[in-house]
Amino acid sequence: MQAFHVSLAFCTVLMLSLAIKLWLASRQMRHVHAHRAQVPAPFDATIPLDAHQRAADYTIARTRFGMLSESFSTAVLVGWTLLGGLDALNIQLRNAVLPWGGEMVYQLALFGAFGLISALLEMPLEWYKTFRIEQHFGFNRMSLGLFLGDQAKGLLVGGLVGLPLLAAVLWVMQATGSFWWLWAWALWTGFMLLMQVLYPTVIAPLFNRFTPLADAELANRIQTLMQRCGFQAKGLFVMDGSRRSAHGNAYFAGMGRAKRVVFFDTLLERLQPPEVEAVLAHELGHFSHHHVRRRMALVIGLSALGLALLAWCAGQTAFYQGLGVQPNLLAPNHALALLLFLLATPPFLYFVGPLMAQLSRRDEFQADAYACRQASPQQLSSALLKLYEDNASTLTPDPLYARFYYSHPPASERLAALARA
Ligand SMILES: [Zn+2]
């Protein structure tokens, strides 16, 4: 492998993925715009024209913003790699931190500085999305103070959780010889399983308030449904999602007996109890079909592949030089290798996205079918219609765009399947 080939492969894949992203986005915008004037046939009795047009405008605004932010991210990525950004940062920190801080501190500083700079670069985009686009369409409920507080808290939690994990991974890379990637894999898998428990109980409460569901009638209905489905959960909670956004949702979090059911307050405001029951039955369907466990197994399997690939790349000089970095010869190189690998792989993974989306849509159909058996298909339909309308999801996506990206089936396909149930 030669550096030039690495550069060429990286550039080709990066440019190709950006070109496809921009092309699909422009297709989506054209398609949505072309169907803006009229509510499509299966929905014309239930969705008013102004809601349809608001959804079209929202979709177009978000897609246009997506084109901008993808182009920006690509430019930043080229800056970090081929234009030498990461190399410059590495040299600075190696000279500044290594002599007094030692090897581990220098490596953690490299990751920390990279994370901080990336977060600062992305913040204006995040701000624009929240306070321009979401605000304009009436979804944003965040003040600037809450937004900045979230950003700071996110960085702090990322540091508190991420840096010890990173230190452990770097230590494993250093200490366990040529099969370090197997040890790192075991560590990473343990961490992911631990987060399944810690996220809902410790981390999410830092950002939102969770209160036990107070509505006795609804709680009763949900308990009955869960008994019918043979499902146990440790409590029903309402989350104050309305502090940040008007978008509604419901989810399960946790593993085994620590699982909890979480409803966004925005969802409960909008749906009737039988509709909430149907939405929850859909979520139970994901568990009953082991979708969650299977996805977890897939992620764990892919991490093993990724780490093995990293272990191989880390030993190739061409891997570094082809991506604009000089490997450290007289200082530990693990952090640099890991960081570069994390930067270089996403453009390649983009092409696996459609396959993942396809699998996810199949799971959604299965969960819907389960919900139809355990609750009412009509109630699920009417709940979904309300959610589509409230979230201003377009009912007329470009078919190719939907194939490529949609993790959930388009509204028309999904409601048609429910109508047949
Ligand atoms: Zn689902």
Short mmCIF file of C-alpha atoms and ligand atoms in Angstrom, two decimals, residues 282-283 286 364 367 408 414, ligand 1:
data_model
loop_
_atom_site.label_atom_id
_atom_site.label_comp_id
_atom_site.label_asym_id
_atom_site.label_seq_id
_atom_site.Cartn_x
_atom_site.Cartn_y
_atom_site.Cartn_z
CA HIS A 282 -45.35 -0.82 18.33
CA GLU A 283 -42.35 -0.26 20.60
CA HIS A 286 -39.41 -4.15 18.54
CA GLU A 364 -40.70 -1.14 11.52
CA ALA A 367 -43.31 -3.86 14.88
CA HIS A 408 -38.97 4.28 8.85
CA ARG A 414 -46.87 2.37 6.40
ZN ZN B 1 -40.37 1.55 15.44
#
